[in-house]
PDB file of C-alpha atoms in Angstrom:
ATOM      1  CA  GLU M 124     107.205  90.632 124.816  1.00 74.00           C
ATOM      2  CA  PRO M 125     107.532  87.164 124.114  1.00 77.00           C
ATOM      3  CA  GLU M 126     105.687  85.320 121.855  1.00 89.00           C
ATOM      4  CA  VAL M 127     104.491  82.282 120.150  1.00 94.00           C
ATOM      5  CA  THR M 128     105.776  82.182 116.582  1.00 95.00           C
ATOM      6  CA  GLN M 129     103.364  79.897 113.871  1.00 96.00           C
ATOM      7  CA  THR M 130     105.530  78.890 110.163  1.00 94.00           C
ATOM      8  CA  PRO M 131     103.910  78.871 107.386  1.00 94.00           C
ATOM      9  CA  SER M 132     101.385  81.854 107.272  1.00 93.00           C
ATOM     10  CA  HIS M 133      99.296  80.277 104.551  1.00 95.00           C
ATOM     11  CA  GLN M 134      99.648  76.600 103.931  1.00 96.00           C
ATOM     12  CA  VAL M 135      98.125  75.299 100.308  1.00 97.00           C
ATOM     13  CA  THR M 136      98.224  71.686  99.970  1.00 96.00           C
ATOM     14  CA  GLN M 137      95.969  68.764  98.185  1.00 96.00           C
ATOM     15  CA  MET M 138      93.322  66.883  99.380  1.00 97.00           C
ATOM     16  CA  GLY M 139      94.949  63.630 100.959  1.00 96.00           C
ATOM     17  CA  GLN M 140      99.069  64.985 101.378  1.00 97.00           C
ATOM     18  CA  GLU M 141     100.392  65.269 104.578  1.00 97.00           C
ATOM     19  CA  VAL M 142     101.178  68.451 106.190  1.00 97.00           C
ATOM     20  CA  ILE M 143     103.316  69.965 109.318  1.00 96.00           C
ATOM     21  CA  LEU M 144     102.421  73.598 111.118  1.00 97.00           C
ATOM     22  CA  ARG M 145     105.340  74.840 113.167  1.00 96.00           C
ATOM     23  CA  CYS M 146     105.310  76.442 115.957  1.00 97.00           C
ATOM     24  CA  VAL M 147     107.393  77.703 118.745  1.00 96.00           C
ATOM     25  CA  PRO M 148     105.802  78.405 122.176  1.00 94.00           C
ATOM     26  CA  ILE M 149     107.270  80.812 124.913  1.00 91.00           C
ATOM     27  CA  SER M 150     109.970  79.531 125.948  1.00 87.00           C
ATOM     28  CA  ASN M 151     109.217  78.882 129.789  1.00 84.00           C
ATOM     29  CA  HIS M 152     105.483  78.256 128.976  1.00 87.00           C
ATOM     30  CA  LEU M 153     104.717  74.187 130.012  1.00 85.00           C
ATOM     31  CA  TYR M 154     101.215  73.947 128.238  1.00 88.00           C
ATOM     32  CA  PHE M 155     101.414  73.757 124.438  1.00 92.00           C
ATOM     33  CA  TYR M 156      97.633  73.854 122.210  1.00 93.00           C
ATOM     34  CA  TRP M 157      96.408  73.736 118.838  1.00 95.00           C
ATOM     35  CA  TYR M 158      92.905  75.807 118.098  1.00 94.00           C
ATOM     36  CA  ARG M 159      91.585  76.342 114.512  1.00 93.00           C
ATOM     37  CA  GLN M 160      89.465  78.798 113.175  1.00 90.00           C
ATOM     38  CA  ILE M 161      86.933  77.306 110.302  1.00 90.00           C
ATOM     39  CA  LEU M 162      85.881  80.542 108.489  1.00 85.00           C
ATOM     40  CA  GLY M 163      82.957  81.864 110.096  1.00 78.00           C
ATOM     41  CA  GLN M 164      82.774  79.256 113.257  1.00 81.00           C
ATOM     42  CA  LYS M 165      83.915  79.444 116.755  1.00 79.00           C
ATOM     43  CA  VAL M 166      87.456  78.746 117.918  1.00 85.00           C
ATOM     44  CA  GLU M 167      87.954  75.079 118.035  1.00 87.00           C
ATOM     45  CA  PHE M 168      89.589  73.463 120.473  1.00 88.00           C
ATOM     46  CA  LEU M 169      92.065  70.551 118.854  1.00 93.00           C
ATOM     47  CA  VAL M 170      94.639  69.097 121.565  1.00 93.00           C
ATOM     48  CA  SER M 171      96.367  70.364 124.630  1.00 90.00           C
ATOM     49  CA  PHE M 172     100.245  69.217 125.679  1.00 91.00           C
ATOM     50  CA  TYR M 173     101.977  69.069 128.781  1.00 88.00           C
ATOM     51  CA  ASN M 174     105.106  67.359 129.876  1.00 86.00           C
ATOM     52  CA  ASN M 175     105.571  65.486 126.461  1.00 89.00           C
ATOM     53  CA  GLU M 176     102.237  64.511 126.106  1.00 91.00           C
ATOM     54  CA  ILE M 177      98.451  64.911 124.971  1.00 93.00           C
ATOM     55  CA  SER M 178      96.722  65.909 127.680  1.00 87.00           C
ATOM     56  CA  GLU M 179      93.592  66.328 126.322  1.00 86.00           C
ATOM     57  CA  LYS M 180      92.359  66.252 122.754  1.00 89.00           C
ATOM     58  CA  SER M 181      89.029  66.884 121.086  1.00 89.00           C
ATOM     59  CA  GLU M 182      87.124  64.678 119.067  1.00 90.00           C
ATOM     60  CA  ILE M 183      87.933  66.579 115.871  1.00 92.00           C
ATOM     61  CA  PHE M 184      91.787  65.390 116.803  1.00 95.00           C
ATOM     62  CA  ASP M 185      91.598  61.732 115.109  1.00 92.00           C
ATOM     63  CA  ASP M 186      94.144  59.396 114.299  1.00 93.00           C
ATOM     64  CA  GLN M 187      94.842  61.864 111.402  1.00 95.00           C
ATOM     65  CA  PHE M 188      97.002  64.729 113.441  1.00 97.00           C
ATOM     66  CA  SER M 189      99.272  64.210 115.277  1.00 97.00           C
ATOM     67  CA  VAL M 190     101.328  66.577 117.637  1.00 96.00           C
ATOM     68  CA  GLU M 191     105.136  66.379 118.595  1.00 94.00           C
ATOM     69  CA  ARG M 192     107.733  68.442 120.349  1.00 91.00           C
ATOM     70  CA  PRO M 193     110.890  67.471 118.316  1.00 86.00           C
ATOM     71  CA  ASP M 194     113.010  69.681 120.704  1.00 86.00           C
ATOM     72  CA  GLY M 195     113.112  71.968 123.220  1.00 78.00           C
ATOM     73  CA  SER M 196     111.548  74.626 121.218  1.00 86.00           C
ATOM     74  CA  ASN M 197     109.480  73.255 118.461  1.00 93.00           C
ATOM     75  CA  PHE M 198     105.774  72.586 118.752  1.00 96.00           C
ATOM     76  CA  THR M 199     104.424  71.068 115.628  1.00 96.00           C
ATOM     77  CA  LEU M 200     100.455  69.936 114.103  1.00 97.00           C
ATOM     78  CA  LYS M 201     100.778  67.153 111.746  1.00 97.00           C
ATOM     79  CA  ILE M 202      97.971  66.293 109.603  1.00 97.00           C
ATOM     80  CA  ARG M 203      98.752  62.973 108.046  1.00 95.00           C
ATOM     81  CA  SER M 204      96.164  62.912 104.812  1.00 94.00           C
ATOM     82  CA  THR M 205      94.380  66.125 104.544  1.00 96.00           C
ATOM     83  CA  LYS M 206      90.615  66.574 103.740  1.00 96.00           C
ATOM     84  CA  LEU M 207      88.705  69.838 102.567  1.00 96.00           C
ATOM     85  CA  GLU M 208      87.359  70.043 105.564  1.00 95.00           C
ATOM     86  CA  ASP M 209      90.604  70.574 107.022  1.00 96.00           C
ATOM     87  CA  SER M 210      91.012  73.833 105.559  1.00 97.00           C
ATOM     88  CA  ALA M 211      91.009  76.691 108.670  1.00 96.00           C
ATOM     89  CA  MET M 212      93.170  79.154 110.123  1.00 94.00           C
ATOM     90  CA  TYR M 213      95.454  77.156 113.261  1.00 97.00           C
ATOM     91  CA  PHE M 214      96.682  78.983 115.792  1.00 95.00           C
ATOM     92  CA  CYS M 215      99.263  77.456 118.579  1.00 96.00           C
ATOM     93  CA  ALA M 216      98.821  78.998 121.495  1.00 94.00           C
ATOM     94  CA  SER M 217     101.187  78.108 125.031  1.00 91.00           C
ATOM     95  CA  SER M 218      99.999  78.858 128.644  1.00 85.00           C
ATOM     96  CA  ASP M 219     101.781  79.963 131.763  1.00 77.00           C
ATOM     97  CA  TRP M 220      98.874  77.516 133.180  1.00 68.00           C
ATOM     98  CA  GLY M 221     100.376  76.483 136.910  1.00 59.00           C
ATOM     99  CA  SER M 222     101.291  79.820 137.997  1.00 52.00           C
ATOM    100  CA  GLY M 223      98.465  80.397 139.911  1.00 49.00           C
ATOM    101  CA  GLY M 224      96.589  83.638 140.747  1.00 45.00           C
ATOM    102  CA  LEU M 225      94.853  85.026 137.871  1.00 47.00           C
ATOM    103  CA  ASN M 226      97.337  84.930 136.012  1.00 51.00           C
ATOM    104  CA  GLU M 227      96.674  81.652 133.348  1.00 67.00           C
ATOM    105  CA  LYS M 228      96.072  82.734 129.961  1.00 80.00           C
ATOM    106  CA  LEU M 229      96.857  81.217 126.753  1.00 86.00           C
ATOM    107  CA  PHE M 230      98.801  82.900 124.377  1.00 90.00           C
ATOM    108  CA  PHE M 231      98.234  82.582 120.635  1.00 93.00           C
ATOM    109  CA  GLY M 232     100.365  82.812 117.634  1.00 94.00           C
ATOM    110  CA  SER M 233      99.151  84.451 114.631  1.00 93.00           C
ATOM    111  CA  GLY M 234      98.289  81.448 112.617  1.00 95.00           C
ATOM    112  CA  THR M 235      98.473  79.952 109.671  1.00 96.00           C
ATOM    113  CA  GLN M 236      96.043  79.710 107.389  1.00 96.00           C
ATOM    114  CA  LEU M 237      95.614  75.991 105.778  1.00 97.00           C
ATOM    115  CA  SER M 238      93.966  75.666 102.484  1.00 97.00           C
ATOM    116  CA  VAL M 239      93.230  72.200 101.202  1.00 97.00           C
ATOM    117  CA  LEU M 240      92.254  71.651  97.530  1.00 96.00           C
TER     118      LEU M 240
ATOM    119  CA  ASP E 344      78.618  70.949 122.102  1.00 63.00           C
ATOM    120  CA  GLN E 345      78.383  74.786 122.448  1.00 73.00           C
ATOM    121  CA  GLN E 346      79.557  75.888 125.951  1.00 88.00           C
ATOM    122  CA  VAL E 347      80.412  78.977 125.393  1.00 92.00           C
ATOM    123  CA  LYS E 348      77.656  80.922 123.403  1.00 92.00           C
ATOM    124  CA  GLN E 349      78.281  84.256 121.911  1.00 93.00           C
ATOM    125  CA  ASN E 350      74.749  84.678 120.336  1.00 91.00           C
ATOM    126  CA  SER E 351      75.126  88.480 118.905  1.00 93.00           C
ATOM    127  CA  PRO E 352      77.877  87.673 115.727  1.00 91.00           C
ATOM    128  CA  SER E 353      78.128  91.722 115.034  1.00 95.00           C
ATOM    129  CA  LEU E 354      77.828  95.430 117.247  1.00 96.00           C
ATOM    130  CA  SER E 355      77.922  98.603 115.748  1.00 97.00           C
ATOM    131  CA  VAL E 356      78.445 101.417 117.675  1.00 97.00           C
ATOM    132  CA  GLN E 357      79.740 105.519 117.840  1.00 97.00           C
ATOM    133  CA  GLU E 358      83.045 106.184 119.144  1.00 97.00           C
ATOM    134  CA  GLY E 359      82.643 107.744 122.474  1.00 97.00           C
ATOM    135  CA  ARG E 360      79.617 105.676 123.336  1.00 97.00           C
ATOM    136  CA  ILE E 361      79.398 101.620 125.760  1.00 98.00           C
ATOM    137  CA  SER E 362      80.187  98.626 123.889  1.00 98.00           C
ATOM    138  CA  ILE E 363      78.517  96.252 125.925  1.00 98.00           C
ATOM    139  CA  LEU E 364      79.141  92.312 124.317  1.00 98.00           C
ATOM    140  CA  ASN E 365      77.592  89.855 126.091  1.00 97.00           C
ATOM    141  CA  CYS E 366      78.890  85.869 126.687  1.00 97.00           C
ATOM    142  CA  ASP E 367      77.077  82.858 128.110  1.00 97.00           C
ATOM    143  CA  TYR E 368      78.236  79.817 129.390  1.00 96.00           C
ATOM    144  CA  THR E 369      76.049  76.410 130.419  1.00 94.00           C
ATOM    145  CA  ASN E 370      78.591  74.675 132.200  1.00 91.00           C
ATOM    146  CA  SER E 371      78.503  75.068 135.665  1.00 91.00           C
ATOM    147  CA  MET E 372      82.271  74.070 136.530  1.00 89.00           C
ATOM    148  CA  PHE E 373      83.731  76.603 134.723  1.00 91.00           C
ATOM    149  CA  ASP E 374      85.114  79.066 137.380  1.00 90.00           C
ATOM    150  CA  TYR E 375      87.822  81.340 135.013  1.00 90.00           C
ATOM    151  CA  PHE E 376      86.996  83.091 132.199  1.00 93.00           C
ATOM    152  CA  LEU E 377      88.656  85.548 129.830  1.00 93.00           C
ATOM    153  CA  TRP E 378      88.099  87.613 126.834  1.00 96.00           C
ATOM    154  CA  TYR E 379      90.408  88.115 123.538  1.00 95.00           C
ATOM    155  CA  LYS E 380      90.543  90.200 121.077  1.00 95.00           C
ATOM    156  CA  LYS E 381      90.925  89.209 117.150  1.00 91.00           C
ATOM    157  CA  TYR E 382      92.264  91.352 114.295  1.00 90.00           C
ATOM    158  CA  PRO E 383      92.378  90.036 110.934  1.00 83.00           C
ATOM    159  CA  ALA E 384      95.425  88.240 109.822  1.00 78.00           C
ATOM    160  CA  GLU E 385      96.433  87.914 113.779  1.00 84.00           C
ATOM    161  CA  GLY E 386      96.502  85.740 116.554  1.00 88.00           C
ATOM    162  CA  PRO E 387      93.768  86.505 119.378  1.00 91.00           C
ATOM    163  CA  THR E 388      95.022  88.460 122.010  1.00 91.00           C
ATOM    164  CA  PHE E 389      94.687  88.572 125.801  1.00 91.00           C
ATOM    165  CA  LEU E 390      92.807  91.245 126.694  1.00 95.00           C
ATOM    166  CA  ILE E 391      91.141  91.216 130.584  1.00 94.00           C
ATOM    167  CA  SER E 392      89.929  88.143 132.636  1.00 92.00           C
ATOM    168  CA  ILE E 393      87.812  86.972 135.904  1.00 93.00           C
ATOM    169  CA  SER E 394      87.939  84.586 138.415  1.00 90.00           C
ATOM    170  CA  SER E 395      84.417  83.465 139.459  1.00 91.00           C
ATOM    171  CA  ILE E 396      85.291  84.418 143.100  1.00 91.00           C
ATOM    172  CA  LYS E 397      84.754  87.871 141.966  1.00 93.00           C
ATOM    173  CA  ASP E 398      81.781  89.861 139.897  1.00 95.00           C
ATOM    174  CA  LYS E 399      83.771  92.654 138.558  1.00 97.00           C
ATOM    175  CA  ASN E 400      87.161  93.372 136.926  1.00 96.00           C
ATOM    176  CA  GLU E 401      88.030  96.565 134.951  1.00 97.00           C
ATOM    177  CA  ASP E 402      91.113  97.713 133.481  1.00 95.00           C
ATOM    178  CA  GLY E 403      90.974 100.938 132.202  1.00 97.00           C
ATOM    179  CA  ARG E 404      88.707 101.059 129.603  1.00 97.00           C
ATOM    180  CA  PHE E 405      87.624  97.036 129.781  1.00 97.00           C
ATOM    181  CA  THR E 406      85.360  96.165 132.448  1.00 98.00           C
ATOM    182  CA  VAL E 407      84.153  92.217 132.763  1.00 97.00           C
ATOM    183  CA  PHE E 408      80.967  91.490 134.858  1.00 98.00           C
ATOM    184  CA  LEU E 409      79.920  87.977 135.742  1.00 97.00           C
ATOM    185  CA  ASN E 410      76.704  86.920 136.939  1.00 97.00           C
ATOM    186  CA  LYS E 411      77.002  83.198 138.045  1.00 95.00           C
ATOM    187  CA  SER E 412      73.585  82.853 138.118  1.00 95.00           C
ATOM    188  CA  ALA E 413      72.902  83.279 135.097  1.00 96.00           C
ATOM    189  CA  LYS E 414      75.941  82.184 133.925  1.00 96.00           C
ATOM    190  CA  HIS E 415      76.349  85.221 131.890  1.00 97.00           C
ATOM    191  CA  LEU E 416      79.238  87.238 131.486  1.00 96.00           C
ATOM    192  CA  SER E 417      79.668  90.680 129.772  1.00 98.00           C
ATOM    193  CA  LEU E 418      82.352  93.277 128.605  1.00 98.00           C
ATOM    194  CA  HIS E 419      81.670  96.883 128.755  1.00 98.00           C
ATOM    195  CA  ILE E 420      83.927  98.811 126.719  1.00 98.00           C
ATOM    196  CA  VAL E 421      84.118 102.660 127.755  1.00 97.00           C
ATOM    197  CA  PRO E 422      84.714 105.332 126.039  1.00 97.00           C
ATOM    198  CA  SER E 423      84.232 102.933 122.525  1.00 98.00           C
ATOM    199  CA  GLN E 424      87.393 103.873 119.958  1.00 97.00           C
ATOM    200  CA  PRO E 425      87.792 103.094 116.553  1.00 96.00           C
ATOM    201  CA  GLY E 426      90.606 100.946 117.332  1.00 96.00           C
ATOM    202  CA  ASP E 427      88.437  99.257 119.295  1.00 97.00           C
ATOM    203  CA  SER E 428      87.035  97.565 116.280  1.00 97.00           C
ATOM    204  CA  ALA E 429      87.672  93.581 116.135  1.00 96.00           C
ATOM    205  CA  VAL E 430      86.206  90.365 116.838  1.00 94.00           C
ATOM    206  CA  TYR E 431      86.123  89.889 120.549  1.00 96.00           C
ATOM    207  CA  PHE E 432      86.345  86.146 122.011  1.00 95.00           C
ATOM    208  CA  CYS E 433      84.720  85.071 125.269  1.00 95.00           C
ATOM    209  CA  ALA E 434      86.594  81.756 126.478  1.00 92.00           C
ATOM    210  CA  ALA E 435      86.365  79.922 130.171  1.00 91.00           C
ATOM    211  CA  SER E 436      87.983  77.190 131.651  1.00 87.00           C
ATOM    212  CA  ALA E 437      87.406  74.912 135.060  1.00 83.00           C
ATOM    213  CA  TYR E 438      89.654  74.585 137.572  1.00 70.00           C
ATOM    214  CA  ASN E 439      90.404  70.730 136.563  1.00 63.00           C
ATOM    215  CA  GLY E 440      90.775  71.101 133.297  1.00 64.00           C
ATOM    216  CA  ASN E 441      93.739  73.221 131.497  1.00 68.00           C
ATOM    217  CA  GLN E 442      91.496  73.484 128.147  1.00 77.00           C
ATOM    218  CA  PHE E 443      89.924  76.920 127.091  1.00 84.00           C
ATOM    219  CA  TYR E 444      86.396  76.882 125.878  1.00 87.00           C
ATOM    220  CA  PHE E 445      85.341  79.434 122.932  1.00 89.00           C
ATOM    221  CA  GLY E 446      82.350  81.587 121.959  1.00 90.00           C
ATOM    222  CA  THR E 447      81.663  81.852 118.491  1.00 88.00           C
ATOM    223  CA  GLY E 448      83.219  85.860 118.776  1.00 92.00           C
ATOM    224  CA  THR E 449      81.170  88.834 118.148  1.00 95.00           C
ATOM    225  CA  SER E 450      82.736  91.515 115.689  1.00 95.00           C
ATOM    226  CA  LEU E 451      82.670  94.796 116.883  1.00 97.00           C
ATOM    227  CA  THR E 452      82.751  97.841 114.656  1.00 97.00           C
ATOM    228  CA  VAL E 453      83.499 101.533 116.574  1.00 97.00           C
ATOM    229  CA  ILE E 454      82.056 104.195 114.180  1.00 96.00           C
ATOM    230  CA  PRO E 455      83.914 107.344 114.447  1.00 94.00           C
TER     231      PRO E 455
END
């Protein structure tokens, strides 16, 4: 079964450093997402991406965050200057949205645990 | 703004009995609902979904019920098995959007 892959599984960084989280969505999907979950809290939407541009973003997704699809397979989340409160599990997802019927759902990667020290 | 709420952070059920996980939502524009299961150190995996045109959807041991007037849905697992022990997330989306809103999750423990 096709799956979303994320690298690295764990990332430790110093406050103020830049990090790039990488994802390879399912190949025929068109919508890509980043979500995060701070320990003990809800899964929070960050951003959705379609047709090489951001389609929706949340209040969390401020100027410190950016996303990119540098080639036909990778989808990255960059945090320019990490803060302590950015520590969370970051999930990439892709969707078969637009296929019609009841088949729209998100397929998640296994996540990147980001720890900002 | 918590548009999808799961008010029970945890639930324990005896093996073989029914597990009922509840979810409430506030946005009347939501018309598609999903349940995801998450094991530790893994990403959420899709379990079952329901459209607002239906009030019940069944898949094996899993059944989702939707009460639109109450803005409430529930996931029934019967019979519950130890392998069902995981965190269950309810999610919702609206027809005119492509964003899924998640609840905070309910941790289910099925006791052998």
